[in-house]
Structure formats: C-alpha cells, structure tokens
Backbone as JSON, one array per atom type, in Angstrom:
{
  "sequence": "TDPLRSIAAGSPAPPERCPLCGGANACAMACADPPAGPCWCAGVSFGAALLERVPPAARGRACICVACATAASAREASAAAK",
  "N": [[13.99, 36.69, -10.26], [10.73, 37.07, -8.6], [9.3, 34.81, -6.99], [6.97, 35.07, -6.06], [5.4, 37.1, -7.24], [5.46, 35.98, -9.7], [3.92, 34.04, -9.75], [1.52, 35.54, -9.23], [0.91, 36.53, -11.34], [0.3, 34.55, -13.14], [2.08, 32.81, -13.98], [3.57, 29.37, -14.17], [4.14, 27.79, -10.78], [6.74, 27.33, -9.01], [7.84, 24.25, -8.09], [9.69, 23.89, -5.31], [8.82, 25.77, -3.59], [6.94, 28.38, -1.54], [3.75, 28.89, -2.38], [2.14, 31.03, -1.02], [4.26, 32.79, 0.68], [6.7, 32.53, -0.9], [9.1, 31.48, 0.42], [11.25, 28.51, 0.78], [9.66, 25.38, 0.15], [10.3, 23.19, 1.47], [9.61, 20.82, 0.45], [9.26, 17.15, -0.28], [8.75, 15.87, -2.14], [9.51, 17.85, -4.58], [12.16, 18.57, -3.79], [14.08, 16.1, -3.77], [14.61, 13.58, -6.09], [14.47, 10.27, -7.03], [12.0, 10.95, -4.81], [13.06, 11.36, -1.5], [11.17, 9.89, 0.82], [7.86, 10.29, 2.23], [6.31, 13.57, 2.19], [6.48, 16.21, 4.36], [4.07, 16.99, 4.98], [2.26, 15.23, 4.45], [1.32, 14.41, 7.01], [-0.48, 16.53, 7.7], [-3.49, 18.89, 8.16], [-4.8, 20.89, 5.9], [-6.8, 23.54, 5.97], [-9.6, 24.71, 4.32], [-9.44, 27.57, 4.03], [-7.37, 28.22, 4.17], [-5.83, 27.04, 1.99], [-7.81, 28.05, 0.08], [-6.47, 30.77, -0.55], [-3.9, 29.91, -2.01], [-2.66, 30.84, -5.53], [-4.2, 30.45, -8.28], [-2.9, 29.54, -10.33], [-0.52, 27.96, -8.93], [-2.17, 25.92, -7.65], [-1.93, 22.44, -6.68], [0.59, 22.43, -7.39], [2.78, 23.13, -6.31], [3.53, 23.2, -3.1], [2.45, 24.49, -0.13], [4.37, 25.76, 2.8], [5.91, 25.2, 5.95], [5.77, 27.1, 7.79], [3.8, 28.95, 6.51], [1.3, 26.84, 6.73], [1.54, 26.66, 9.45], [1.13, 28.99, 10.87], [-1.49, 29.52, 10.02], [-2.98, 27.46, 11.01], [-2.71, 28.33, 13.81], [-4.08, 30.75, 13.55], [-6.66, 29.71, 13.04], [-7.49, 27.9, 15.12], [-7.38, 29.93, 17.04], [-9.34, 31.39, 16.27], [-11.44, 29.61, 16.38], [-11.77, 29.8, 19.49], [-12.95, 31.8, 20.24]],
  "CA": [[12.77, 36.77, -10.2], [10.17, 37.2, -7.55], [8.44, 33.75, -7.31], [5.0, 35.6, -5.56], [5.13, 38.03, -8.12], [5.49, 35.49, -10.83], [2.65, 33.19, -9.66], [0.41, 36.28, -9.25], [0.82, 37.06, -12.81], [-0.05, 33.62, -13.62], [3.16, 31.57, -14.16], [3.46, 28.11, -12.97], [4.51, 27.94, -9.46], [8.06, 26.84, -8.88], [7.38, 23.47, -7.08], [10.07, 23.96, -4.22], [8.78, 27.54, -3.21], [5.68, 28.22, -0.85], [2.76, 29.57, -3.1], [1.79, 32.12, -0.64], [4.99, 33.29, 0.92], [7.71, 32.66, -1.47], [10.06, 30.88, 0.83], [11.6, 26.82, 0.48], [8.68, 24.88, 1.44], [10.96, 21.73, 2.19], [8.92, 19.19, -0.26], [9.99, 16.12, -0.35], [8.35, 15.49, -3.76], [10.17, 18.83, -5.15], [13.55, 18.63, -3.28], [14.94, 14.97, -4.07], [14.26, 12.32, -6.95], [13.33, 10.27, -6.47], [11.67, 11.91, -3.34], [13.82, 10.24, 0.16], [9.89, 9.67, 1.67], [6.6, 10.98, 2.38], [6.51, 15.14, 2.56], [6.07, 16.78, 5.94], [2.73, 17.53, 4.73], [1.24, 13.9, 4.43], [0.38, 14.04, 7.94], [-1.24, 17.82, 8.6], [-4.6, 18.76, 7.13], [-4.59, 22.44, 5.82], [-8.17, 24.17, 6.12], [-10.3, 25.56, 3.35], [-9.38, 29.11, 3.86], [-5.84, 28.17, 3.76], [-5.98, 26.39, 0.62], [-8.37, 29.26, -1.27], [-5.15, 32.27, -0.84], [-3.11, 29.48, -3.19], [-3.25, 31.22, -6.38], [-4.81, 28.84, -9.3], [-1.56, 28.96, -11.11], [-0.41, 27.11, -8.13], [-2.97, 24.85, -7.29], [-1.51, 21.25, -7.19], [1.72, 22.56, -8.31], [3.76, 23.81, -5.22], [3.29, 23.06, -1.38], [2.4, 25.31, 1.24], [5.67, 25.56, 3.6], [5.64, 25.12, 7.2], [5.69, 28.1, 8.39], [2.26, 29.24, 6.41], [0.61, 25.98, 7.27], [1.3, 26.71, 11.2], [0.37, 30.44, 11.03], [-2.93, 29.34, 9.78], [-3.77, 26.57, 11.79], [-2.84, 29.09, 14.85], [-5.26, 31.18, 13.25], [-8.02, 28.93, 12.95], [-7.74, 27.71, 16.48], [-7.53, 31.35, 17.83], [-10.78, 32.02, 15.94], [-12.56, 28.98, 16.59], [-11.8, 29.95, 20.85], [-13.42, 33.06, 20.06]],
  "C": [[11.87, 36.92, -9.15], [9.17, 36.18, -7.54], [6.81, 33.91, -6.83], [4.8, 36.73, -6.89], [4.92, 37.28, -9.89], [4.59, 34.6, -10.91], [1.41, 34.14, -9.82], [-0.18, 36.46, -10.49], [0.26, 35.63, -13.62], [0.92, 32.34, -14.31], [2.77, 30.32, -13.61], [4.57, 28.12, -11.83], [5.82, 27.4, -9.17], [7.73, 25.81, -7.2], [8.18, 23.66, -5.47], [9.94, 25.3, -3.41], [7.07, 27.65, -2.68], [5.08, 29.16, -1.82], [2.41, 31.41, -2.47], [3.02, 33.11, 0.1], [6.46, 33.31, 0.1], [8.79, 31.66, -0.88], [10.0, 29.23, 0.6], [10.31, 26.5, 1.49], [9.17, 23.14, 2.21], [9.47, 20.81, 1.65], [9.66, 18.19, -0.87], [9.84, 15.85, -2.06], [9.26, 16.49, -4.48], [11.61, 18.54, -4.86], [14.62, 17.15, -3.68], [14.17, 14.14, -5.4], [15.4, 11.65, -7.3], [13.12, 10.73, -5.14], [11.94, 10.69, -1.96], [12.59, 9.41, 0.88], [8.96, 10.55, 1.74], [7.35, 12.76, 2.67], [5.8, 14.91, 3.82], [4.65, 16.77, 5.82], [1.8, 16.51, 4.6], [0.56, 13.84, 5.84], [-0.2, 15.26, 8.54], [-2.59, 17.95, 7.47], [-4.62, 20.25, 7.26], [-6.5, 22.8, 5.72], [-7.97, 25.0, 4.82], [-9.73, 27.02, 2.97], [-8.26, 29.13, 3.56], [-5.53, 28.02, 1.98], [-6.82, 27.66, -0.49], [-7.14, 30.29, -1.39], [-4.56, 31.38, -1.63], [-3.3, 29.9, -4.46], [-3.68, 30.09, -7.35], [-3.65, 28.79, -9.88], [-0.36, 28.28, -10.32], [-0.53, 25.98, -7.41], [-1.99, 23.65, -7.9], [-0.22, 20.8, -7.61], [2.71, 22.72, -7.35], [2.81, 23.75, -3.62], [3.3, 24.16, -0.67], [3.43, 25.22, 2.22], [4.99, 25.4, 4.87], [4.99, 25.77, 8.12], [4.26, 29.19, 8.02], [1.48, 28.49, 7.12], [0.54, 26.54, 8.72], [0.46, 27.75, 11.35], [-1.23, 30.21, 10.84], [-3.5, 28.53, 10.37], [-3.74, 27.32, 13.27], [-4.1, 30.14, 14.85], [-6.53, 30.69, 13.26], [-8.42, 28.6, 14.42], [-7.71, 28.81, 17.42], [-9.51, 32.19, 17.56], [-11.82, 31.19, 16.48], [-12.73, 28.87, 18.36], [-12.61, 31.0, 21.01], [-14.9, 32.82, 20.82]]
}
C-alpha cells in the first residue's frame, strides 16, 4: 500500500517512512531496537511551515526525511534572501 495515501486517509504513519514523501526517513528511533544513538534530526531545526505540512495522523509518529528537511531549509533560505 502507498504510505502517503494511508497517512492522508488518517491511518497511523509508519515510523520508518517520511510522512511527506513516503521515502525512508533513516530515523534512529525507528530503525533499531534499541536505538543505536541519537537520530540525525536531533541536531536539525524544522521550520513551522514544514511541520504544518505533516498530516495529523503522522505528527509525533514519523520523522521527516533528510531530503524533505533539506529542501524545506533551502526554500526558507531562498525566501529569506528575497
């Protein structure tokens, strides 16, 4: 099944999938039991606009992936430069 379609329909988000693109999110908390260490996102700041895009069913359940976080950061930097 398509994880994005499931999340949009209100199903719980698979913790190993990005709730925005459906790709692997490389979350240390979801990938290993017990976690091998802190997640890559522990040192990253997520903007409010990016977090608002996460479907309600996925909030607090699935991490945004590096690609989506990087793209959002680039968009925010570009908008700030204008």
